[in-house]
CSV table of C-alpha atoms and ligand atoms in Angstrom, one decimal:
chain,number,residue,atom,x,y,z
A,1,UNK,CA,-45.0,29.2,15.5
A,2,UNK,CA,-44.2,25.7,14.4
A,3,UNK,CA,-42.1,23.1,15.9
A,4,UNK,CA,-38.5,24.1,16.7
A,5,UNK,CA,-36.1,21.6,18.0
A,6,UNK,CA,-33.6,22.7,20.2
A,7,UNK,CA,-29.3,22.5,19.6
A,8,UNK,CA,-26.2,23.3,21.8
A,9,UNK,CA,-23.3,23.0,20.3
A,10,UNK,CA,-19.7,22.6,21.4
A,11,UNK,CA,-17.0,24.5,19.7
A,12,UNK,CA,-17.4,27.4,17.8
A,13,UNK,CA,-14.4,27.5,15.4
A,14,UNK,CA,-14.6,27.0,11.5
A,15,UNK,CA,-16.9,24.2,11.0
A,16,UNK,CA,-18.8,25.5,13.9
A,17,UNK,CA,-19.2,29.1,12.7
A,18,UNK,CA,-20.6,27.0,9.0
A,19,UNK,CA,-23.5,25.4,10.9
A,20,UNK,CA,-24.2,28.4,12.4
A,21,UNK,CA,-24.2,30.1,9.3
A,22,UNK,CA,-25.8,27.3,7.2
A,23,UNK,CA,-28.3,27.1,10.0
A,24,UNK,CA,-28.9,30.8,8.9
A,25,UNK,CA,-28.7,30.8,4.9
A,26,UNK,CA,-31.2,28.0,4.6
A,27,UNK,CA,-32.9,28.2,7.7
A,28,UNK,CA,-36.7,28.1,5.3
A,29,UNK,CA,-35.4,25.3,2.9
A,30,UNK,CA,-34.6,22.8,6.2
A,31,UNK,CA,-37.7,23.8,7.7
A,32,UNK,CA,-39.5,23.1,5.4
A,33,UNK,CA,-37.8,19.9,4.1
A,34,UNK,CA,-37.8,19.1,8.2
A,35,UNK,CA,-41.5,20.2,9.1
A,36,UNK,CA,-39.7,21.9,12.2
A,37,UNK,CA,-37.3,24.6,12.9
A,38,UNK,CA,-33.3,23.6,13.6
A,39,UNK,CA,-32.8,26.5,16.6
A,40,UNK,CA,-29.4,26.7,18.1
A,41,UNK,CA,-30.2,27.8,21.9
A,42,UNK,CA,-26.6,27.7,22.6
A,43,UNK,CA,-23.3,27.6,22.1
A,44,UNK,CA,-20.3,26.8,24.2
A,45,UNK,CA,-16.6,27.9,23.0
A,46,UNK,CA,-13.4,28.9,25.8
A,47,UNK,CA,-13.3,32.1,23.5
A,48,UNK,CA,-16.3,33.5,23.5
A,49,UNK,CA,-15.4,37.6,22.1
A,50,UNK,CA,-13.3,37.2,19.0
A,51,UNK,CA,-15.7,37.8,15.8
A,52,UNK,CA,-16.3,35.3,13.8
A,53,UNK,CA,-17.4,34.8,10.1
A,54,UNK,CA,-21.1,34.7,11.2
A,55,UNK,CA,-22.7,36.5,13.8
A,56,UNK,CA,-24.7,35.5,16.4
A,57,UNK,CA,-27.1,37.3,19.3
A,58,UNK,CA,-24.8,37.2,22.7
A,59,UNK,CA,-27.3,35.4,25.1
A,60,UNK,CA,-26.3,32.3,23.1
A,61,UNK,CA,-22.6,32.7,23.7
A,62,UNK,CA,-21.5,30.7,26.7
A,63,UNK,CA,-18.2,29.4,28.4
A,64,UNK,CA,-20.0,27.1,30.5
A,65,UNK,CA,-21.0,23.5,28.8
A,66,UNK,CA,-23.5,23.0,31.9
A,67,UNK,CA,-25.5,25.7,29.9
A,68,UNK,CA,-26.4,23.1,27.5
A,69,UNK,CA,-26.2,19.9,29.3
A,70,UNK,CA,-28.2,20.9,31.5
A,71,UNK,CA,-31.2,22.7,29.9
A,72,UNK,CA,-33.9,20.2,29.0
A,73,UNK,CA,-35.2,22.2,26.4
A,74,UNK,CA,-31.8,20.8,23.9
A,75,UNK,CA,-32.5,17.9,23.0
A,76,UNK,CA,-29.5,17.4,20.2
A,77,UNK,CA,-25.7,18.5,20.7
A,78,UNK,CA,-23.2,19.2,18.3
A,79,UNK,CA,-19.6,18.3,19.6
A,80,UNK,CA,-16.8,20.5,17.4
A,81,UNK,CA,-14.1,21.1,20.2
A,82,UNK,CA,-12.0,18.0,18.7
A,83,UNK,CA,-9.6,16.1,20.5
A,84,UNK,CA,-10.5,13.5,22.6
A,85,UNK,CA,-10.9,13.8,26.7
A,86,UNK,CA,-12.8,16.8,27.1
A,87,UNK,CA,-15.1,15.6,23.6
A,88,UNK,CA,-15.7,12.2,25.1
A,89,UNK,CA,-16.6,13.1,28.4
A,90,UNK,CA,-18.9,15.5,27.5
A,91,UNK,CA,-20.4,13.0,25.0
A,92,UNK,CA,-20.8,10.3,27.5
A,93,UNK,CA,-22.2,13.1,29.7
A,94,UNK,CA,-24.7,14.4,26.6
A,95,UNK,CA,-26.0,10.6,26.5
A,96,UNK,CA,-26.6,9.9,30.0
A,97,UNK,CA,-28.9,13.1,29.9
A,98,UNK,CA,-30.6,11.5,26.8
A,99,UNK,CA,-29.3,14.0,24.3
A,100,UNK,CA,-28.5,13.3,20.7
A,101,UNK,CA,-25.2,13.7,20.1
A,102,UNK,CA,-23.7,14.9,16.5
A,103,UNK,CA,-20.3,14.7,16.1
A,104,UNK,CA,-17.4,15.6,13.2
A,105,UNK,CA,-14.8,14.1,15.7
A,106,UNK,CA,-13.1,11.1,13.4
A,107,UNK,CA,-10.2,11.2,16.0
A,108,UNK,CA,-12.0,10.3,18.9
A,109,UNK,CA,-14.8,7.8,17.3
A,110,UNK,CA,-11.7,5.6,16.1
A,111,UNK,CA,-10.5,5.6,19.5
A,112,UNK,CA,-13.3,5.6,21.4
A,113,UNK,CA,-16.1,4.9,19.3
A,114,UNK,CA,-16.6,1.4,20.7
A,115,UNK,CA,-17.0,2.7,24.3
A,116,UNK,CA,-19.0,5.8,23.2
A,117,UNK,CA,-21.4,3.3,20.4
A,118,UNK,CA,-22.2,0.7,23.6
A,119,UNK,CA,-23.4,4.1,25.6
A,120,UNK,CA,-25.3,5.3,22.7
A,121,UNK,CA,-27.1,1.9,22.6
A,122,UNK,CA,-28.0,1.7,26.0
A,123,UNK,CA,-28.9,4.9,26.7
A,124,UNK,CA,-31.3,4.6,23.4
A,125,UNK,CA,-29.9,7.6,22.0
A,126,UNK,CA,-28.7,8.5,18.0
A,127,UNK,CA,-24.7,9.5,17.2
A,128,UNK,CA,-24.5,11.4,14.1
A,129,UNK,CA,-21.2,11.0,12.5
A,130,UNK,CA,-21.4,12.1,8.4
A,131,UNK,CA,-19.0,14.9,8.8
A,132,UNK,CA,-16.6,12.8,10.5
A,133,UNK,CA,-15.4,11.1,6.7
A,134,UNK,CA,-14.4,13.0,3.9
A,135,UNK,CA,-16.4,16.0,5.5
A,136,UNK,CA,-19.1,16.6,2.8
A,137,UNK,CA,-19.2,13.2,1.1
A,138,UNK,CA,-22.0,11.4,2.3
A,139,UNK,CA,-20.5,8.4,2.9
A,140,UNK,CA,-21.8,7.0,6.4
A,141,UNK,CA,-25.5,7.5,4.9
A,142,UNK,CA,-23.8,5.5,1.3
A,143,UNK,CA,-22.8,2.5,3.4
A,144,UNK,CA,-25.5,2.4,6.2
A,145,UNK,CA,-28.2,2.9,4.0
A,146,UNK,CA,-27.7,3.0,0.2
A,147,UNK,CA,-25.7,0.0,-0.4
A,148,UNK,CA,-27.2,-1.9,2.3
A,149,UNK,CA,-27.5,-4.7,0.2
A,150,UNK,CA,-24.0,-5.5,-0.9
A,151,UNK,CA,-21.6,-7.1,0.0
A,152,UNK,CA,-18.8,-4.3,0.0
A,153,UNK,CA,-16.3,-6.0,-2.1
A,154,UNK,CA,-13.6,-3.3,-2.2
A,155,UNK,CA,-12.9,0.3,-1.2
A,156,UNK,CA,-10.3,2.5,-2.6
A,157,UNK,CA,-10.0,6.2,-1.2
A,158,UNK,CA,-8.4,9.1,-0.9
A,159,UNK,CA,-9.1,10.5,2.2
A,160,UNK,CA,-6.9,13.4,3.3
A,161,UNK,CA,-6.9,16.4,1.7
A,162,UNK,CA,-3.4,17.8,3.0
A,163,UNK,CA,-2.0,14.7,1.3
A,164,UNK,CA,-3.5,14.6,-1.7
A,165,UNK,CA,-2.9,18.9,-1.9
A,166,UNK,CA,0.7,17.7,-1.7
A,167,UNK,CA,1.0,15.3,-4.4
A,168,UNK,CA,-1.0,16.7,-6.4
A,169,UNK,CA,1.3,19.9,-6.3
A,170,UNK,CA,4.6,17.7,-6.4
A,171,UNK,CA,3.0,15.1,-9.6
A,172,UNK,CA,1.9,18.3,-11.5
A,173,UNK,CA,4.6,21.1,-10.5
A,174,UNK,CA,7.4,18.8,-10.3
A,175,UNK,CA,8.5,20.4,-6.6
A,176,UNK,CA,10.2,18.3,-3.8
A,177,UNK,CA,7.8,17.5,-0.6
A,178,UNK,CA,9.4,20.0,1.6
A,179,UNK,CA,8.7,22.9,-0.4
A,180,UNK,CA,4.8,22.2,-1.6
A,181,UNK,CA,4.9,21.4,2.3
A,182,UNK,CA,6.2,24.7,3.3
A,183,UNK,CA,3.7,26.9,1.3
A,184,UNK,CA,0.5,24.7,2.2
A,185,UNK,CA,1.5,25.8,5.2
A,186,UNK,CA,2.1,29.3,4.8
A,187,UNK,CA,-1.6,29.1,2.9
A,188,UNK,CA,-3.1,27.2,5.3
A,189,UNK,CA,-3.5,24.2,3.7
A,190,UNK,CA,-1.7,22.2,6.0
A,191,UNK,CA,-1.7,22.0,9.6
A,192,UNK,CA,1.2,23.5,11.7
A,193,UNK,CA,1.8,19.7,12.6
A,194,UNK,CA,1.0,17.8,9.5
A,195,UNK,CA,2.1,14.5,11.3
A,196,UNK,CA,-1.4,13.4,11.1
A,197,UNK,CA,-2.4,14.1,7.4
A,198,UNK,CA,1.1,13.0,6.4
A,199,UNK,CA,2.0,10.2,8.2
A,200,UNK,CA,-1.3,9.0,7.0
A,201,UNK,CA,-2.9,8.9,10.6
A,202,UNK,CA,-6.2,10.9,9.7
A,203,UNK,CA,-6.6,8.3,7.0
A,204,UNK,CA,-6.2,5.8,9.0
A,205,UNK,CA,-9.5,7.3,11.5
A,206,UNK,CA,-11.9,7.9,8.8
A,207,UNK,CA,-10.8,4.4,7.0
A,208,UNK,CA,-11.6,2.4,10.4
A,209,UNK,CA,-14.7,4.2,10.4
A,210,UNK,CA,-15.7,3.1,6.9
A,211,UNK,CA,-14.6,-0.4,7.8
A,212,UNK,CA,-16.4,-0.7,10.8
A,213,UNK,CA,-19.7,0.7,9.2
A,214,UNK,CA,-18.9,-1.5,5.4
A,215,UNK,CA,-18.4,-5.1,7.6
A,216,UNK,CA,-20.7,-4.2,10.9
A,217,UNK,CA,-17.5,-5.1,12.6
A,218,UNK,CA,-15.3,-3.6,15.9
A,219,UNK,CA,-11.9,-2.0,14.5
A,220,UNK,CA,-9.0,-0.6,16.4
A,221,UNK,CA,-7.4,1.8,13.7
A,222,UNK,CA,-4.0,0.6,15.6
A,223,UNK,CA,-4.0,-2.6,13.6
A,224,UNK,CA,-4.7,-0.9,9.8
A,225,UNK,CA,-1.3,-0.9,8.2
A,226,UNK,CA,-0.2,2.7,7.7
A,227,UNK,CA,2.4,4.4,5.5
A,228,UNK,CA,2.2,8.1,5.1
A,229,UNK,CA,3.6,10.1,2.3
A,230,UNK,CA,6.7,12.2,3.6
A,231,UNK,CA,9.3,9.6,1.6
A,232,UNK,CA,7.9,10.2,-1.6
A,233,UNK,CA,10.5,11.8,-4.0
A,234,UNK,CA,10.5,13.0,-7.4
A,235,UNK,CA,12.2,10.6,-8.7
A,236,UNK,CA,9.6,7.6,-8.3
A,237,UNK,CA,7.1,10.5,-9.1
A,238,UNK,CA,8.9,11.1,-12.9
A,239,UNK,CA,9.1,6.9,-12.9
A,240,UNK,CA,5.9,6.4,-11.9
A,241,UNK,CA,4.7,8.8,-15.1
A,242,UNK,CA,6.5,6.7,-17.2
A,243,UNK,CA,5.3,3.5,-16.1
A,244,UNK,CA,1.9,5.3,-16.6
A,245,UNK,CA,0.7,5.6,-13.1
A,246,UNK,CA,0.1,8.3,-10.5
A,247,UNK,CA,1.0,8.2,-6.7
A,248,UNK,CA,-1.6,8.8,-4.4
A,249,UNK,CA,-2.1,8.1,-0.5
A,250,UNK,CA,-4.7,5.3,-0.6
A,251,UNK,CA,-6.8,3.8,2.1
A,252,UNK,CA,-8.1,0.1,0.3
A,253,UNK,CA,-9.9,-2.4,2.0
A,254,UNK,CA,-10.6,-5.3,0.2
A,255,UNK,CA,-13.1,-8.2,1.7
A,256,UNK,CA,-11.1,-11.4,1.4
A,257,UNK,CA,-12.7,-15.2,1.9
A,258,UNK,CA,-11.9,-15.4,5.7
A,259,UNK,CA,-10.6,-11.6,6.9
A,260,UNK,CA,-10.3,-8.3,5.7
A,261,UNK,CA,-7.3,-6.4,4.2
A,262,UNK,CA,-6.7,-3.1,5.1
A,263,UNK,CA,-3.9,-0.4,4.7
A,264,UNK,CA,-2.8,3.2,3.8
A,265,UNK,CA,0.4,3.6,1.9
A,266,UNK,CA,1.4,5.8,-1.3
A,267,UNK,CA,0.2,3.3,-4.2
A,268,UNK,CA,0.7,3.9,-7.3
A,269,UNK,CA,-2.4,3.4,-9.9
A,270,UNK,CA,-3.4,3.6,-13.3
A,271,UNK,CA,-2.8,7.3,-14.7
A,272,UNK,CA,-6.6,6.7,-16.4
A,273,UNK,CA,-8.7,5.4,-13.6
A,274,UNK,CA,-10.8,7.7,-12.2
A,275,UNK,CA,-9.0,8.3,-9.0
A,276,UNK,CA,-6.1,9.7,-10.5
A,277,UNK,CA,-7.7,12.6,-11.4
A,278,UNK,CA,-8.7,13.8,-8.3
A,279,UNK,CA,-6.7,16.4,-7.6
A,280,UNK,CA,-5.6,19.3,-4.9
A,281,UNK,CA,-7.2,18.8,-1.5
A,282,UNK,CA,-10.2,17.0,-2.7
A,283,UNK,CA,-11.5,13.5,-1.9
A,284,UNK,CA,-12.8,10.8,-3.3
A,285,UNK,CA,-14.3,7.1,-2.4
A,286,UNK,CA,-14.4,4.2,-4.6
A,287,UNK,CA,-16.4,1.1,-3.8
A,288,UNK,CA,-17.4,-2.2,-5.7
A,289,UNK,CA,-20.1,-3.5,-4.4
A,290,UNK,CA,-20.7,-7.2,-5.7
A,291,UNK,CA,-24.8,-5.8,-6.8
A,292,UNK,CA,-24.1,-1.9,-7.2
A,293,UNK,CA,-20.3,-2.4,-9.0
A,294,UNK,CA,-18.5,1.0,-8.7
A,295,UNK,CA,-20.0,3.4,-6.8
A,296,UNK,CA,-17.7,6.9,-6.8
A,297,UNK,CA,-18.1,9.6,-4.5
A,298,UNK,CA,-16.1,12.9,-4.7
A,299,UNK,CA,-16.4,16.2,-2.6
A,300,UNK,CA,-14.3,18.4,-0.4
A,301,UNK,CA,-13.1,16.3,2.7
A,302,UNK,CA,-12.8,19.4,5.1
A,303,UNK,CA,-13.4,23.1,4.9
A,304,UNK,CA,-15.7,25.4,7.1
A,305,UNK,CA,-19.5,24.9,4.8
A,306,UNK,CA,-18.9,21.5,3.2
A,307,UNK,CA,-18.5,20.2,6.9
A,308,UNK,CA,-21.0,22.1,7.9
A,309,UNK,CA,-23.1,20.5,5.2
A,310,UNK,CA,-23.0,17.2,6.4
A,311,UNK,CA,-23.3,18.1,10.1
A,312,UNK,CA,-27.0,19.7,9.3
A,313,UNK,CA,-28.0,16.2,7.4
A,314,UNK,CA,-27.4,14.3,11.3
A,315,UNK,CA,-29.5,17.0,12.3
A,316,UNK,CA,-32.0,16.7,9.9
A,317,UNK,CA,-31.9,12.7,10.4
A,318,UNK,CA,-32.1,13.2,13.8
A,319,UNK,CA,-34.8,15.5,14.0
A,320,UNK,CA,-36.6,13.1,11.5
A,321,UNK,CA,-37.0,10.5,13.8
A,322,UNK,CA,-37.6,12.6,16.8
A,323,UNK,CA,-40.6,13.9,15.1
A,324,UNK,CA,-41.9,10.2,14.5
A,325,UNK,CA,-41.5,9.4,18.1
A,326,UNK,CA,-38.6,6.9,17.1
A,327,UNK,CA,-35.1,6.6,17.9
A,328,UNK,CA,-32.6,5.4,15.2
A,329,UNK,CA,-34.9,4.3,12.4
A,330,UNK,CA,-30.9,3.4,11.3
A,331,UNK,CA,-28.2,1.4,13.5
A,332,UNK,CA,-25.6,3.4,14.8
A,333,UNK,CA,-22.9,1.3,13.0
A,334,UNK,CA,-25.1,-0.2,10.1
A,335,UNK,CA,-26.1,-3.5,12.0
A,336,UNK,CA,-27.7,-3.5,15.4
A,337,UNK,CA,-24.6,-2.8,18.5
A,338,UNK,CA,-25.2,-6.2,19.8
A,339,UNK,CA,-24.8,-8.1,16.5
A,340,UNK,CA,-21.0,-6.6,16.2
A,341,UNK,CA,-18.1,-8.1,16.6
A,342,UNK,CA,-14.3,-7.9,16.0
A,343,UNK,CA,-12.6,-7.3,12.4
A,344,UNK,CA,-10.1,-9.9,11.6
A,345,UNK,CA,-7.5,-7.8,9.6
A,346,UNK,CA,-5.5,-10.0,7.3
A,347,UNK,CA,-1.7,-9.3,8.0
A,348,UNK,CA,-0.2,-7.4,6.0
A,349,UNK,CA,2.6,-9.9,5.1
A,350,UNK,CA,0.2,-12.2,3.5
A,351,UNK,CA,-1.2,-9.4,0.7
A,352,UNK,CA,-1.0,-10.0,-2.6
A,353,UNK,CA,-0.5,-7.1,-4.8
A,354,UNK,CA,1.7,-5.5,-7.3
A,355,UNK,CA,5.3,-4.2,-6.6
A,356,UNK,CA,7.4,-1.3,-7.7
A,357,UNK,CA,11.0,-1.3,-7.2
A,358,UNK,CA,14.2,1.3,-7.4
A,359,UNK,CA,17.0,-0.2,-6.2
A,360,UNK,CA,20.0,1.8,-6.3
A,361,UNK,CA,22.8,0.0,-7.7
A,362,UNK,CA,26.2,0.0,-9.0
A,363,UNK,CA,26.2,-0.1,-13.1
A,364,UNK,CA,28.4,-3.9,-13.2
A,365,UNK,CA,28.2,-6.8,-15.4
A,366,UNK,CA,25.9,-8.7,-14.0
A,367,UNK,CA,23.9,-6.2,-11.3
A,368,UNK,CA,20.7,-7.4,-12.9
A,369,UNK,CA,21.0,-11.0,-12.6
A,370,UNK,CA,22.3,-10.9,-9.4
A,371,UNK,CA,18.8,-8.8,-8.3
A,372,UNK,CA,16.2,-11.1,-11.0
A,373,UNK,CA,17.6,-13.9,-9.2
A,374,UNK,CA,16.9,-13.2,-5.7
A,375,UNK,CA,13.2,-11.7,-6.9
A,376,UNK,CA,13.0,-15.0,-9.2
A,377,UNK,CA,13.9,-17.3,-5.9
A,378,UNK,CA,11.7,-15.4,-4.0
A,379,UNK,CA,8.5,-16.4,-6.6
A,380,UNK,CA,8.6,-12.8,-7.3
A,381,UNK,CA,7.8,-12.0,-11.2
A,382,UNK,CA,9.2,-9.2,-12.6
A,383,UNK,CA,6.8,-7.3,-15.1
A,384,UNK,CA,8.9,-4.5,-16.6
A,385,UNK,CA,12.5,-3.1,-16.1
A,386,UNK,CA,13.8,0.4,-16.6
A,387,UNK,CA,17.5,1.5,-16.0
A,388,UNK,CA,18.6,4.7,-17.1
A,389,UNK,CA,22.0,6.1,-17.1
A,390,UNK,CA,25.5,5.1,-17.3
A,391,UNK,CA,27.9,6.1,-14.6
A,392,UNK,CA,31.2,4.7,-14.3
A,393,UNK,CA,31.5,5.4,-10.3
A,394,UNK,CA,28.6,5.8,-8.2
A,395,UNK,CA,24.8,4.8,-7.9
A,396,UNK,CA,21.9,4.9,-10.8
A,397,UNK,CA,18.9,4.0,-10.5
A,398,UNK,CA,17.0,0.3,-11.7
A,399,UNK,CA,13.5,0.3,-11.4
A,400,UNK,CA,11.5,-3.1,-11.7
A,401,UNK,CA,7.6,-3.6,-11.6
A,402,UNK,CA,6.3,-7.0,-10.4
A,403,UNK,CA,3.4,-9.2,-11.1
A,404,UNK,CA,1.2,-9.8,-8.4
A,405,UNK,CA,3.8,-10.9,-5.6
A,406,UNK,CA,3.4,-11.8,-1.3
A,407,UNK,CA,4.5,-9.3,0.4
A,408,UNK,CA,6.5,-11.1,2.8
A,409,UNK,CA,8.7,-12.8,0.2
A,410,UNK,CA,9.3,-8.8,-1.4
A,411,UNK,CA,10.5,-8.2,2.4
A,412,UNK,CA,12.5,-11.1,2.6
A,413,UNK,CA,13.7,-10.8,-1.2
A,414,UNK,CA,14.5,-7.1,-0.3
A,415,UNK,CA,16.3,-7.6,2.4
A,416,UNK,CA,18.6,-9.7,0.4
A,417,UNK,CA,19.4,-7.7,-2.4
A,418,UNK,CA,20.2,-4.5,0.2
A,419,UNK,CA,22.6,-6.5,1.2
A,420,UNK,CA,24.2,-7.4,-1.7
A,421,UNK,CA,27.6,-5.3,-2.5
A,422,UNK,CA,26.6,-3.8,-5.6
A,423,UNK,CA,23.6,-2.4,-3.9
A,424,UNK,CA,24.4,1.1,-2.4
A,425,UNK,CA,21.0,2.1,-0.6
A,426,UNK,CA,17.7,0.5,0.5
A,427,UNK,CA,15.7,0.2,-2.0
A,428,UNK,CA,12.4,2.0,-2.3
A,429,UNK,CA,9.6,-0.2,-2.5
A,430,UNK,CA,6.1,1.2,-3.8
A,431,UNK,CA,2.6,-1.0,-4.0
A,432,UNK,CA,0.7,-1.0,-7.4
A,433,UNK,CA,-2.8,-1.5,-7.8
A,434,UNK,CA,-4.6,-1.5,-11.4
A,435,UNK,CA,-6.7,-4.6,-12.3
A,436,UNK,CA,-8.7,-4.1,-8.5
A,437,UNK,CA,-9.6,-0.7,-9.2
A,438,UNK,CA,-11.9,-2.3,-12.2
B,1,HSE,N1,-7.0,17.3,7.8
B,1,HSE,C1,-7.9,16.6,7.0
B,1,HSE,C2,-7.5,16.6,5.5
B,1,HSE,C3,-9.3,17.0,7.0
B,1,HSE,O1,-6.5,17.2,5.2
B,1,HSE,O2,-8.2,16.0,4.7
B,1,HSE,C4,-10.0,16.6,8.3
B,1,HSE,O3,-9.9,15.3,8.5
């Protein structure tokens, strides 16, 4: 028999039962792409008897994670369980016994993953973390390795399925939030608690992930300005259409002279750039690179063999080096631990972007002037101006698109107009981005 390399792995739910089943399917192709064998010796789940979508013999079921930590045979574990204290501590524990560690756990490597790199380091161990963003995009191996030579200029991405499964529904089907909500749940598209896909949190993991690994740089995901998408009605939907653009949750970072700007928030862009057609749960990644230019990557961010996918490429990187007799031919977070330091985020008052506006106002004599003037006195630039509808009591809508405006004088100029007495509620403020995306 040739050379088999020995895995435990920790949590055998859906993506779980894929690399065991991937592990399976292709189990010839790896090996001999790997010049070894990928052997699962044992896996460790709290619910070991209900079938699952693979089988597997029983001597490898186990309740008991001692079972893998300590046999010295395994020499790489997969972590699947999720969450974050019972993950991390058997991580930590996984390293101090000098075991590889693979992880899909976004959650708990944008919390932790300072702490649980520094270990890595010093314990001279490798952290595989592909299927941690946009699950079978390869986009750790793009930025630690591909476009190692650029300067990574901007990134534009939509990185939550649930979200984009819901605008995409709403954009296309024309149904309010709730509803497109309700049935992705009922399907199973959306999590019982969606707070995490819609409030934009999830996003806000994988995108200080791909920060950290695009600028070699520390980031607490706590400081990336977040929006999610549970505000979004159908009326800035049908306005956005006619203004030509599409809303989509995006995560952009964009490399500034002296910091970094980062946020997540509904933005509205170009209906003919590329990422507006990414539809349904997929996601997609757009980077400029100051060398490469765009580079676009597209792919299912979640889902039981697309994870899976990109959880056997650790493995197979891993294994690669073992087999060399080296140990991270590749830094853990693209430039050696000791060589990284903290982001400097720029704040997100001082961004400079485009603005869309509905204000909701009273149909007077002079409602528009009264509005241009505070935007004018505010150095805001107004690029185009829809009102529709006549009522002679009550509210209709004014929408106004800006030129490239601060955002702190569109708070402060908002805050202004909402008070103004022919303005009945707050106005709804979207961000625009088009010539960027180029
Ligand atoms: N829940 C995520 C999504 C997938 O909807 O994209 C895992 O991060």
């Amino acid at each position: 028999m040739g050379k088999q390399i020995f895995i435990g792995l920790v949590g055998f739910g859906t993506i779980g039962s894929g690399l065991v089943k991937l592990l399976q399917d292709n189990v010839d192709l790896i090996e001999r792409r790997l010049g070894a064998r990928l052997v699962i010796k044992k896996i460790v789940d709290l619910d070991i008897t209900t079938p699952r979508k693979v089988s597997v013999s029983k001597d490898l079921l186990t309740t008991d994670i001692a079972d893998i930590l300590e046999d010295p045979e395994i020499s790489i574990v997969v972590e699947l369980m999720g969450g974050y204290e019972n993950a991390k501590t058997f991580i930590l524990n996984a390293m101090h016994r000098k075991k590889h560690v693979v992880t899909a756990n976004k959650a708990l490597l944008a919390t932790y993953g300072n702490e649980l790199f520094t270990v890595a380091d010093k314990e001279q161990i490798n952290v595989g973390f592909e299927a941690s963003v946009g699950g079978t995009i390869p986009i750790i191996k793009t930025l630690k390795e591909s476009l190692v030579a650029n300067n990574i200029i901007s990134i534009f991405g939509i990185m939550n399925g649930t979200s984009n499964y819901i605008l995409t529904k709403m954009t296309d089907e024309n149904l309010p939030f709730d509803q497109v909500l309700k049935e992705a749940q009922i399907l199973g598209f959306a999590e019982a608690d969606p707070t995490f896909d819609i409030e934009g949190i999830d996003t806000a993991h994988k995108l200080a992930l791909t920060l950290s690994l695009s600028y070699g740089k520390r980031v607490k995901m706590e400081d990336i300005y977040m929006e999610g998408i549970s505000g979004i009605s159908l009326q800035d939907i049908e306005f956005a259409k006619e203004l030509g653009y599409k809303i989509k949750l995006l995560a952009i970072a964009l490399q500034k002279r002296d910091a970094i700007e980062a946020r997540i928030h509904p933005t509205m862009i170009p209906f003919d750039h590329i990422l507006s057609t990414v539809g349904g749960n997929y996601n997609a990644f757009h980077f400029i690179g100051d060398a490469s230019g765009s580079v676009f990557l597209y792919g299912q961010g979640a889902g039981m063999m697309p994870t899976a996918s990109s959880v056997v490429c650790d493995l197979v990187d891993i294994a690669r080096d073992m087999m060399k007799n080296i140990v991270r031919r590749v830094p853990l977070r693209s430039i050696p631990e000791d060589k990284i330091d903290d982001i400097n985020l720029l704040p997100m008052e001082e961004i400079v972007t485009s603005y869309y506006f509905r204000f909701s106002a009273y149909d007077r004599p002079g409602v528009l002037s009264k509005i241009a003037g505070i935007l004018g006195n505010n150095s805001i630039s107004i690029a185009a101006v829809i009102q529709k509808g006549r009522k002679e009591v009550g509210l209709v809508p004014v929408v106004m698109t800006t030129h490239p405006s601060k955002e702190r004088n569109v708070r402060k100029a908002l805050k202004e107009i909402d008070k103004l007495d022919v303005v009945g509620d707050k106005t709804i403020l979207f961000r625009i981005e088009d010539e960027r995306l180029k």
